[in-house]
Every structure is written in C-alpha cells, then in structure tokens.
mmCIF file of C-alpha atoms in Angstrom:
data_model
loop_
_atom_site.group_PDB
_atom_site.id
_atom_site.type_symbol
_atom_site.label_atom_id
_atom_site.label_comp_id
_atom_site.label_asym_id
_atom_site.label_seq_id
_atom_site.Cartn_x
_atom_site.Cartn_y
_atom_site.Cartn_z
ATOM 1 C CA MET N 1 14.826 10.040 -10.371
ATOM 2 C CA TYR N 2 11.220 9.471 -8.479
ATOM 3 C CA ILE N 3 12.557 10.268 -4.858
ATOM 4 C CA GLU N 4 14.818 13.281 -7.173
ATOM 5 C CA GLN N 5 11.313 14.088 -8.326
ATOM 6 C CA GLY N 6 10.832 15.910 -4.821
ATOM 7 C CA TYR N 7 13.420 18.488 -5.570
ATOM 8 C CA LYS N 8 10.840 19.998 -8.448
ATOM 9 C CA GLY N 9 9.220 21.176 -4.725
ATOM 10 C CA ASN N 10 9.978 24.467 -3.190
ATOM 11 C CA LEU N 11 10.290 23.634 0.270
ATOM 12 C CA GLY N 12 12.776 21.545 2.168
ATOM 13 C CA ALA N 13 13.387 17.922 2.945
ATOM 14 C CA TRP N 14 11.324 18.175 6.059
ATOM 15 C CA ASN N 15 8.353 19.574 4.210
ATOM 16 C CA PHE N 16 7.844 16.079 3.198
ATOM 17 C CA LEU N 17 8.014 14.396 6.820
ATOM 18 C CA ILE N 18 5.120 16.432 8.263
ATOM 19 C CA ILE N 19 2.686 14.264 7.126
ATOM 20 C CA PRO N 20 3.861 11.141 7.516
ATOM 21 C CA GLY N 21 5.323 12.191 11.357
ATOM 22 C CA LEU N 22 1.655 12.827 12.459
ATOM 23 C CA PHE N 23 0.756 9.751 10.943
ATOM 24 C CA SER N 24 2.543 7.542 11.608
ATOM 25 C CA ALA N 25 2.116 9.145 15.674
ATOM 26 C CA PHE N 26 -1.543 8.524 15.263
ATOM 27 C CA MET N 27 -0.461 5.212 14.980
ATOM 28 C CA LEU N 28 1.877 4.901 17.394
ATOM 29 C CA VAL N 29 -1.042 6.450 20.178
ATOM 30 C CA ASN N 30 -3.727 4.311 18.456
ATOM 31 C CA TYR N 31 -1.219 0.886 19.620
ATOM 32 C CA VAL N 32 -0.693 1.749 22.619
ATOM 33 C CA MET N 33 -4.968 2.113 23.205
ATOM 34 C CA THR N 34 -4.606 -1.229 21.659
ATOM 35 C CA MET N 35 -2.561 -2.883 23.377
ATOM 36 C CA SER N 36 -3.786 -1.189 26.879
ATOM 37 C CA MET N 37 -7.105 -2.800 26.222
ATOM 38 C CA ILE N 38 -5.901 -5.929 25.630
ATOM 39 C CA GLU N 39 -4.166 -6.631 29.065
ATOM 40 C CA GLN N 40 -7.364 -5.224 30.320
ATOM 41 C CA GLY N 41 -8.855 -8.145 29.013
ATOM 42 C CA VAL N 42 -11.137 -5.937 26.430
ATOM 43 C CA SER N 43 -10.011 -8.317 23.024
ATOM 44 C CA VAL N 44 -9.949 -6.062 19.923
ATOM 45 C CA GLU N 45 -12.166 -8.737 18.254
ATOM 46 C CA ASP N 46 -15.073 -8.107 20.827
ATOM 47 C CA THR N 47 -14.844 -4.413 20.271
ATOM 48 C CA MET N 48 -14.948 -3.814 16.002
ATOM 49 C CA GLN N 49 -18.457 -6.735 16.716
ATOM 50 C CA GLN N 50 -20.222 -4.644 19.853
ATOM 51 C CA LEU N 51 -19.911 -2.358 16.777
ATOM 52 C CA ILE N 52 -20.662 -3.782 13.812
ATOM 53 C CA ASP N 53 -23.284 -5.066 16.127
ATOM 54 C CA GLN N 54 -24.762 -1.780 16.267
ATOM 55 C CA ILE N 55 -24.629 0.134 13.000
ATOM 56 C CA GLY N 56 -24.108 -3.252 10.607
ATOM 57 C CA LYS N 57 -21.040 -3.966 8.310
ATOM 58 C CA LEU N 58 -21.586 -1.701 6.151
ATOM 59 C CA PRO N 59 -20.870 1.335 7.652
ATOM 60 C CA THR N 60 -19.093 0.362 10.030
ATOM 61 C CA LEU N 61 -16.231 -0.186 6.967
ATOM 62 C CA VAL N 62 -17.045 3.022 5.825
ATOM 63 C CA LEU N 63 -16.911 4.666 9.181
ATOM 64 C CA ASN N 64 -13.528 3.226 8.838
ATOM 65 C CA LEU N 65 -12.413 4.214 5.372
ATOM 66 C CA SER N 66 -13.547 7.761 5.636
ATOM 67 C CA ILE N 67 -10.428 8.487 7.971
ATOM 68 C CA PHE N 68 -8.647 7.492 4.570
ATOM 69 C CA VAL N 69 -10.299 9.244 2.168
ATOM 70 C CA ILE N 70 -10.008 12.524 4.588
ATOM 71 C CA GLY N 71 -6.154 11.477 4.630
ATOM 72 C CA ILE N 72 -5.029 11.271 1.084
ATOM 73 C CA ILE N 73 -6.902 14.683 0.219
ATOM 74 C CA GLY N 74 -4.951 15.623 3.212
ATOM 75 C CA ILE N 75 -1.931 15.002 1.592
ATOM 76 C CA PHE N 76 -2.907 15.984 -2.202
ATOM 77 C CA ILE N 77 -3.766 19.698 -0.346
ATOM 78 C CA TRP N 78 0.384 19.506 1.701
ATOM 79 C CA ALA N 79 2.108 18.134 -2.001
ATOM 80 C CA LEU N 80 -0.158 20.600 -4.228
ATOM 81 C CA LEU N 81 -0.520 23.728 -2.294
ATOM 82 C CA ILE N 82 2.258 23.221 0.048
ATOM 83 C CA ASN N 83 5.122 21.286 -0.572
ATOM 84 C CA GLN N 84 4.500 22.877 -4.805
ATOM 85 C CA GLN N 85 4.799 19.781 -6.415
ATOM 86 C CA SER N 86 2.699 17.668 -9.379
ATOM 87 C CA PHE N 87 0.166 14.893 -9.474
ATOM 88 C CA ARG N 88 2.931 13.883 -11.510
ATOM 89 C CA GLY N 89 5.837 14.767 -8.861
ATOM 90 C CA ILE N 90 4.766 12.545 -6.347
ATOM 91 C CA THR N 91 3.682 9.852 -8.709
ATOM 92 C CA THR N 92 5.921 8.464 -11.235
ATOM 93 C CA SER N 93 9.217 9.840 -12.694
ATOM 94 C CA ARG N 94 7.482 9.370 -15.797
ATOM 95 C CA LYS N 95 6.752 12.358 -18.588
ATOM 96 C CA LYS N 96 2.766 11.294 -16.978
ATOM 97 C CA VAL N 97 1.306 8.857 -14.853
ATOM 98 C CA ASP N 98 1.237 5.042 -16.464
ATOM 99 C CA TRP N 99 -1.777 4.422 -15.863
ATOM 100 C CA LYS N 100 -1.286 1.282 -18.283
ATOM 101 C CA ARG N 101 0.666 -0.424 -15.442
ATOM 102 C CA VAL N 102 -1.641 0.538 -12.232
ATOM 103 C CA PHE N 103 -4.544 -1.223 -14.414
ATOM 104 C CA PHE N 104 -2.131 -4.304 -15.459
ATOM 105 C CA MET N 105 -0.748 -4.624 -11.984
ATOM 106 C CA PHE N 106 -4.577 -4.126 -10.854
ATOM 107 C CA PHE N 107 -5.775 -7.386 -12.859
ATOM 108 C CA PHE N 108 -2.122 -9.120 -12.611
ATOM 109 C CA TRP N 109 -2.670 -8.874 -8.821
ATOM 110 C CA GLY N 110 -6.169 -9.024 -8.622
ATOM 111 C CA ILE N 111 -6.698 -12.340 -10.460
ATOM 112 C CA LEU N 112 -3.507 -14.379 -9.100
ATOM 113 C CA SER N 113 -4.862 -13.715 -5.587
ATOM 114 C CA ALA N 114 -8.551 -14.052 -6.735
ATOM 115 C CA GLY N 115 -7.092 -16.973 -7.756
ATOM 116 C CA LEU N 116 -5.299 -18.360 -4.347
ATOM 117 C CA ILE N 117 -8.478 -17.736 -2.169
ATOM 118 C CA LEU N 118 -10.649 -19.761 -4.860
ATOM 119 C CA LEU N 119 -8.313 -22.460 -4.445
ATOM 120 C CA SER N 120 -7.280 -22.460 -0.811
ATOM 121 C CA VAL N 121 -11.267 -22.984 -0.770
ATOM 122 C CA TYR N 122 -11.477 -26.089 -2.640
ATOM 123 C CA LEU N 123 -8.526 -27.812 -1.664
ATOM 124 C CA ALA N 124 -10.718 -26.990 2.429
ATOM 125 C CA PRO N 125 -13.992 -26.501 2.125
ATOM 126 C CA GLU N 126 -14.438 -27.236 5.735
ATOM 127 C CA ASN N 127 -12.532 -23.993 6.488
ATOM 128 C CA PHE N 128 -15.321 -21.586 4.428
ATOM 129 C CA GLU N 129 -19.108 -21.281 4.664
ATOM 130 C CA TYR N 130 -20.203 -19.728 1.441
ATOM 131 C CA ASN N 131 -21.683 -16.970 2.294
ATOM 132 C CA LEU N 132 -23.371 -14.587 -1.116
ATOM 133 C CA ASP N 133 -26.250 -12.631 -0.450
ATOM 134 C CA TRP N 134 -26.802 -10.872 -3.511
ATOM 135 C CA SER N 135 -28.392 -7.441 -1.392
ATOM 136 C CA ARG N 136 -26.058 -7.144 0.769
ATOM 137 C CA PHE N 137 -22.779 -7.613 -1.850
ATOM 138 C CA LEU N 138 -23.874 -5.671 -4.576
ATOM 139 C CA PRO N 139 -23.665 -2.672 -1.808
ATOM 140 C CA LEU N 140 -20.524 -3.746 -0.582
ATOM 141 C CA LEU N 141 -18.939 -3.377 -4.489
ATOM 142 C CA ALA N 142 -19.717 -0.226 -5.206
ATOM 143 C CA VAL N 143 -18.229 0.784 -1.449
ATOM 144 C CA VAL N 144 -15.344 -0.807 -2.044
ATOM 145 C CA LEU N 145 -14.453 0.050 -5.756
ATOM 146 C CA ILE N 146 -14.729 3.542 -4.383
ATOM 147 C CA MET N 147 -13.574 3.430 -0.650
ATOM 148 C CA LEU N 148 -10.997 1.620 -0.989
ATOM 149 C CA PRO N 149 -8.471 2.052 -3.889
ATOM 150 C CA LEU N 150 -8.652 6.143 -1.750
ATOM 151 C CA GLN N 151 -7.354 3.706 1.346
ATOM 152 C CA THR N 152 -4.499 1.721 -0.691
ATOM 153 C CA SER N 153 -3.400 4.953 -2.457
ATOM 154 C CA PHE N 154 -2.964 7.388 0.445
ATOM 155 C CA GLU N 155 -1.079 4.689 2.124
ATOM 156 C CA GLU N 156 1.065 4.694 -0.808
ATOM 157 C CA TYR N 157 1.036 8.447 -1.102
ATOM 158 C CA LEU N 158 2.119 8.385 2.566
ATOM 159 C CA PHE N 159 5.184 5.953 2.690
ATOM 160 C CA ARG N 160 5.696 6.006 -1.189
ATOM 161 C CA SER N 161 5.862 9.382 -1.588
ATOM 162 C CA GLN N 162 6.195 11.955 0.777
ATOM 163 C CA MET N 163 7.480 9.730 3.055
ATOM 164 C CA MET N 164 10.330 7.709 0.657
ATOM 165 C CA GLN N 165 11.452 11.410 -1.283
ATOM 166 C CA GLY N 166 11.650 13.147 1.909
ATOM 167 C CA LEU N 167 13.724 10.548 3.452
ATOM 168 C CA GLY N 168 16.307 10.337 0.519
ATOM 169 C CA ILE N 169 16.064 14.053 -0.014
ATOM 170 C CA LEU N 170 17.233 13.975 3.365
ATOM 171 C CA THR N 171 19.757 11.797 3.777
ATOM 172 C CA LYS N 172 20.827 11.407 0.077
ATOM 173 C CA THR N 173 20.782 8.119 0.224
ATOM 174 C CA ARG N 174 17.854 5.247 -1.103
ATOM 175 C CA TRP N 175 19.095 2.448 1.088
ATOM 176 C CA ILE N 176 17.196 4.659 4.006
ATOM 177 C CA PRO N 177 14.626 5.503 2.625
ATOM 178 C CA PHE N 178 13.722 2.302 1.589
ATOM 179 C CA ILE N 179 13.637 0.122 5.186
ATOM 180 C CA VAL N 180 12.461 2.451 6.917
ATOM 181 C CA SER N 181 9.247 3.288 4.490
ATOM 182 C CA SER N 182 8.663 -0.314 4.338
ATOM 183 C CA VAL N 183 9.204 -1.560 7.991
ATOM 184 C CA LEU N 184 6.865 1.529 9.497
ATOM 185 C CA PHE N 185 4.309 0.456 6.764
ATOM 186 C CA GLY N 186 4.251 -2.978 8.010
ATOM 187 C CA LEU N 187 4.080 -1.156 12.080
ATOM 188 C CA MET N 188 1.182 0.987 10.630
ATOM 189 C CA HIS N 189 -1.012 -2.668 10.788
ATOM 190 C CA ALA N 190 0.609 -3.661 14.219
ATOM 191 C CA ALA N 191 -2.635 -2.721 15.574
ATOM 192 C CA ASN N 192 -4.738 -4.713 13.411
ATOM 193 C CA PRO N 193 -6.850 -7.236 14.505
ATOM 194 C CA GLU N 194 -5.293 -10.285 12.679
ATOM 195 C CA VAL N 195 -2.138 -9.493 15.182
ATOM 196 C CA GLU N 196 -4.159 -10.007 18.297
ATOM 197 C CA LYS N 197 -5.363 -13.431 16.808
ATOM 198 C CA LEU N 198 -2.191 -14.739 14.688
ATOM 199 C CA GLY N 199 1.494 -13.589 17.077
ATOM 200 C CA MET N 200 3.698 -11.176 15.749
ATOM 201 C CA GLY N 201 4.436 -13.671 13.801
ATOM 202 C CA VAL N 202 2.569 -11.523 11.001
ATOM 203 C CA MET N 203 4.252 -9.013 10.630
ATOM 204 C CA VAL N 204 6.587 -10.568 8.467
ATOM 205 C CA PHE N 205 3.538 -10.289 5.725
ATOM 206 C CA TYR N 206 2.920 -7.105 6.670
ATOM 207 C CA ILE N 207 6.700 -5.530 6.813
ATOM 208 C CA GLY N 208 7.472 -7.956 3.751
ATOM 209 C CA THR N 209 4.733 -6.238 1.904
ATOM 210 C CA GLY N 210 6.150 -2.868 2.627
ATOM 211 C CA PHE N 211 9.217 -3.949 0.991
ATOM 212 C CA LEU N 212 7.370 -5.148 -2.157
ATOM 213 C CA LEU N 213 5.581 -2.741 -2.757
ATOM 214 C CA GLY N 214 8.586 -0.497 -2.071
ATOM 215 C CA ALA N 215 10.987 -2.025 -4.105
ATOM 216 C CA MET N 216 8.596 -1.948 -7.093
ATOM 217 C CA THR N 217 8.031 2.273 -6.816
ATOM 218 C CA LEU N 218 12.326 2.484 -6.726
ATOM 219 C CA LEU N 219 12.719 -0.496 -9.132
ATOM 220 C CA ASP N 220 9.834 0.760 -11.391
ATOM 221 C CA GLU N 221 10.858 4.743 -10.667
ATOM 222 C CA GLY N 222 6.628 5.639 -10.047
ATOM 223 C CA LEU N 223 4.017 4.494 -7.689
ATOM 224 C CA GLU N 224 1.733 3.080 -10.734
ATOM 225 C CA LEU N 225 2.867 -0.579 -10.083
ATOM 226 C CA ALA N 226 2.118 -0.203 -6.270
ATOM 227 C CA LEU N 227 -1.293 1.349 -6.966
ATOM 228 C CA GLY N 228 -2.761 -1.373 -8.693
ATOM 229 C CA PHE N 229 -0.965 -3.980 -6.944
ATOM 230 C CA HIS N 230 -2.219 -1.996 -3.196
ATOM 231 C CA ALA N 231 -5.505 -1.696 -4.776
ATOM 232 C CA ALA N 232 -5.739 -5.046 -5.943
ATOM 233 C CA ASN N 233 -5.317 -6.518 -2.815
ATOM 234 C CA ASN N 234 -7.605 -4.777 -1.233
ATOM 235 C CA ILE N 235 -10.901 -4.596 -3.347
ATOM 236 C CA VAL N 236 -10.646 -8.832 -3.864
ATOM 237 C CA ALA N 237 -9.934 -9.752 0.362
ATOM 238 C CA ALA N 238 -13.060 -7.606 1.360
ATOM 239 C CA LEU N 239 -15.008 -8.917 -1.396
ATOM 240 C CA MET N 240 -14.226 -12.840 -1.729
ATOM 241 C CA VAL N 241 -13.263 -13.479 1.749
ATOM 242 C CA THR N 242 -13.269 -12.782 5.508
ATOM 243 C CA SER N 243 -13.179 -13.709 9.033
ATOM 244 C CA THR N 244 -14.573 -12.575 12.264
ATOM 245 C CA TRP N 245 -10.989 -11.427 13.737
ATOM 246 C CA THR N 246 -10.343 -9.404 10.511
ATOM 247 C CA ALA N 247 -9.727 -5.481 10.416
ATOM 248 C CA LEU N 248 -12.172 -6.154 6.825
ATOM 249 C CA GLN N 249 -15.299 -7.420 8.159
ATOM 250 C CA THR N 250 -17.914 -7.416 5.135
ATOM 251 C CA ASP N 251 -21.109 -9.153 3.798
ATOM 252 C CA SER N 252 -18.034 -10.798 1.199
ATOM 253 C CA ILE N 253 -18.471 -14.315 -1.119
ATOM 254 C CA TYR N 254 -17.762 -16.545 1.642
ATOM 255 C CA LEU N 255 -16.647 -17.095 5.233
ATOM 256 C CA ASP N 256 -13.211 -18.016 7.168
ATOM 257 C CA VAL N 257 -13.970 -19.704 9.665
ATOM 258 C CA SER N 258 -11.806 -21.969 10.075
ATOM 259 C CA GLU N 259 -9.704 -21.792 13.827
ATOM 260 C CA PRO N 260 -6.309 -19.458 13.593
ATOM 261 C CA THR N 261 -2.974 -20.876 14.356
ATOM 262 C CA GLY N 262 -0.753 -18.208 13.319
ATOM 263 C CA MET N 263 1.780 -18.157 10.197
ATOM 264 C CA GLY N 264 2.558 -21.656 8.830
ATOM 265 C CA ILE N 265 5.864 -22.334 6.688
ATOM 266 C CA SER N 266 3.265 -21.626 3.716
ATOM 267 C CA ASP N 267 2.616 -18.667 4.919
ATOM 268 C CA PHE N 268 5.973 -17.216 5.323
ATOM 269 C CA ALA N 269 7.189 -18.816 1.861
ATOM 270 C CA SER N 270 4.554 -16.793 -0.345
ATOM 271 C CA VAL N 271 6.254 -13.350 1.723
ATOM 272 C CA LEU N 272 10.039 -15.031 1.149
ATOM 273 C CA ILE N 273 9.736 -16.306 -2.221
ATOM 274 C CA GLY N 274 6.546 -15.986 -3.552
ATOM 275 C CA TYR N 275 6.810 -11.749 -3.712
ATOM 276 C CA PRO N 276 10.779 -11.692 -5.236
ATOM 277 C CA ILE N 277 9.445 -13.552 -7.102
ATOM 278 C CA ILE N 278 6.619 -10.909 -8.520
ATOM 279 C CA LEU N 279 9.961 -8.865 -8.508
ATOM 280 C CA ILE N 280 11.488 -11.299 -11.196
ATOM 281 C CA ILE N 281 8.717 -10.989 -13.288
ATOM 282 C CA LEU N 282 7.951 -7.568 -13.060
ATOM 283 C CA GLY N 283 11.641 -6.356 -14.048
ATOM 284 C CA ARG N 284 11.482 -9.036 -17.470
ATOM 285 C CA ILE N 285 8.575 -7.463 -18.486
ATOM 286 C CA TYR N 286 9.576 -3.638 -17.354
ATOM 287 C CA LYS N 287 13.218 -4.512 -18.397
ATOM 288 C CA TRP N 288 14.452 -2.897 -15.074
ATOM 289 C CA LYS N 289 18.359 -2.485 -14.802
ATOM 290 C CA ASN N 290 20.328 -1.383 -12.494
ATOM 291 C CA TRP N 291 18.387 -3.110 -9.223
ATOM 292 C CA SER N 292 21.092 -2.811 -6.838
ATOM 293 C CA GLU N 293 21.834 0.967 -7.735
ATOM 294 C CA LYS N 294 18.003 2.027 -7.773
ATOM 295 C CA LEU N 295 17.334 0.191 -4.202
ATOM 296 C CA PHE N 296 20.337 0.834 -2.574
ATOM 297 C CA GLY N 297 22.196 3.716 -4.472
ATOM 298 C CA ARG N 298 22.406 7.245 -4.104
ATOM 299 C CA VAL N 299 20.360 9.993 -4.216
ATOM 300 C CA LEU N 300 21.454 13.204 -6.692
ATOM 301 C CA SER N 301 22.144 16.659 -5.105
ATOM 302 C CA LYS N 302 19.407 19.214 -6.012
ATOM 303 C CA GLU N 303 22.372 20.943 -8.014
ATOM 304 C CA GLU N 304 22.216 17.371 -10.118
ATOM 305 C CA PHE N 305 19.457 16.872 -10.739
ATOM 306 C CA LEU N 306 18.305 20.140 -11.791
ATOM 307 C CA ALA N 307 21.379 20.200 -14.664
ATOM 308 C CA LEU N 308 20.513 16.865 -16.009
ATOM 309 C CA ASP N 309 16.784 17.414 -15.636
ATOM 310 C CA HIS N 310 17.166 20.614 -17.496
ATOM 311 C CA GLN N 311 19.914 19.029 -19.898
ATOM 312 C CA GLU N 312 16.610 16.820 -20.974
ATOM 313 C CA GLN N 313 14.315 19.150 -22.047
ATOM 314 C CA PRO N 314 15.567 20.468 -25.178
ATOM 315 C CA LEU N 315 15.213 17.088 -26.202
ATOM 316 C CA GLN N 316 12.025 16.673 -24.995
ATOM 317 C CA ASN N 317 11.404 20.418 -26.786
ATOM 318 C CA GLN N 318 13.216 19.121 -30.026
ATOM 319 C CA SER N 319 10.778 15.339 -30.148
ATOM 320 C CA LEU N 320 7.885 17.673 -30.034
#
C-alpha cells in the first residue's frame, strides 16, 4: 500500500507532481544546454575540469551536491506542509520507518560493490592508479558521508515517493508510475559526462537502475531498501574509484586511468542479469509475494483505501 499512502494527504494527485515536474523541466533545460555546448565543440569534461582547476575537487563536489541538499529540504517542506503527509507516509507503508532495512541494504550493496571494485583492480591493475592521500581523503570522507546520502535521498523521494505516489493516484495503476519514474530517473542522468564519453548505451545502466529501485519500492512497499542501495552505491563510488571524466570526481583511493570504450557485454549483463538476481535475493529475505500485482496491478481508490485503513486501526489499537 505504499502508493496509497498518498491518500492520507489533503490535496489532489496533481500536488504530488509539482516538484517532479519542475525538476524534470530543469533537467531538460540542462540537457539541451549540454547538447548545445557539445555541438559547439565545448566538452562537458573540459568544462568540469576548468571548474576543478579553479576551486579544487572537494569544493566542486560540495557545490554540485548543494543543489540536492536544497532539493531534499524542498521536498520535505512541500510534502509535510503542502501535501500534509507525514514523514512515514512518504517513506513507507509500514507503521514506522524500518531503519534496519535501510542499513541492511546499505551494507549489503556497499560491501558487494566495494568487493567488485577491488576485484577489477586485482584483475586489471594497469587500469588503476593508487591515489590515496589521507590529508585529502579524510575531508572527502566527511563530505561524502554527510552530503551524498542527502543527494541520493533527494532522488529517491523525488522519483519513488512524489512521482510514484502522484502518478499512481492519478492513473490508479502501478505499472505507469513504475515505468515512468524509472525511465525519467535514467534520463535525468543524460547530461552526465559519462554519457558523452561512453555513448548512449550507458543509459541502459541508468534506466535499469531506475527499474531496480522502483521494483524494490513497490515489492517491499516502502523506500527503505532503495534509500540504502542508492546511498551505498554513490558513497562507495566516490570514495573508492574515480576518473577524470565522471560526474563524481574526487580524491578517491583509486584513479581509473583506462580509456573508456563504452558499454560492453559484461556491463549489460550486470544490469539485465545481476539486477534481477538482487531482487530474487531480497524477495527471499523479505518473503515478497504477488510480484505481478505489486508491480503492475491497480491502485485502490481513496474510498477503498481509507475503508481498509479504518478496519485495520481497531486491530492495531487492540494489539497495543
């Protein structure tokens, strides 16, 4: 009943789409401007490098993340004060936010992704330079642990909360918000320098990750697993390995010095095979049932949901 939590707000479905619509318009303008720069022979990589040369890697990272910090504050203000939802209601369908789920997914994916990076370094050491400098790494660690979870949470609450609940209530379906929010999540990254360097094939990774996070949210009826996964993914990437042409350029432990060659078979396999395996593992751990209904079924009407919620309240009070 995660999508139906939106009914507990006092406003209409369109109110859930204001911030996602504005942000999508902002990203579209950013994409058009980026493409215009590329057509004029101005590289996104060179533009970013100029900024780094002027103010440094860490200040550039803080500057880039600041917009997301403002964004998550804006979403919470809008959802809590305008939509009049509770923090629990925009996060989960459970009676309280399950932080154990957040931290389990964070450490599960964090350890796995860190292990895969170390395996890549071991198998192809010529592609990496050891880059650890404690005087630069420790400030990076502080910034990453504070700001990156806010950045990833902004994206989760934007796409998997505001947009998914809003579209679900508007269309009374689950498959429309599942597909639309996942695709738009991927397209949001279209202006990243990785796309310029690796080609449009990398969008399979971004959109595929959107579908993974959307499936986690609908199958588990809450954002907790998606919040943990997304935070772990970006934190590990920022701390362990970077390159001169990625969106996140940091003083990480390793520097990838290999020449980008685009998406290979192994990259596509990690999305098309690896991601479903992750869902199967999580499904066994959390005993997910009715996958088809949760991903593609209908959303209850407001009357049906409130009647069902009202029936559950006496049972909850009795158990107390």
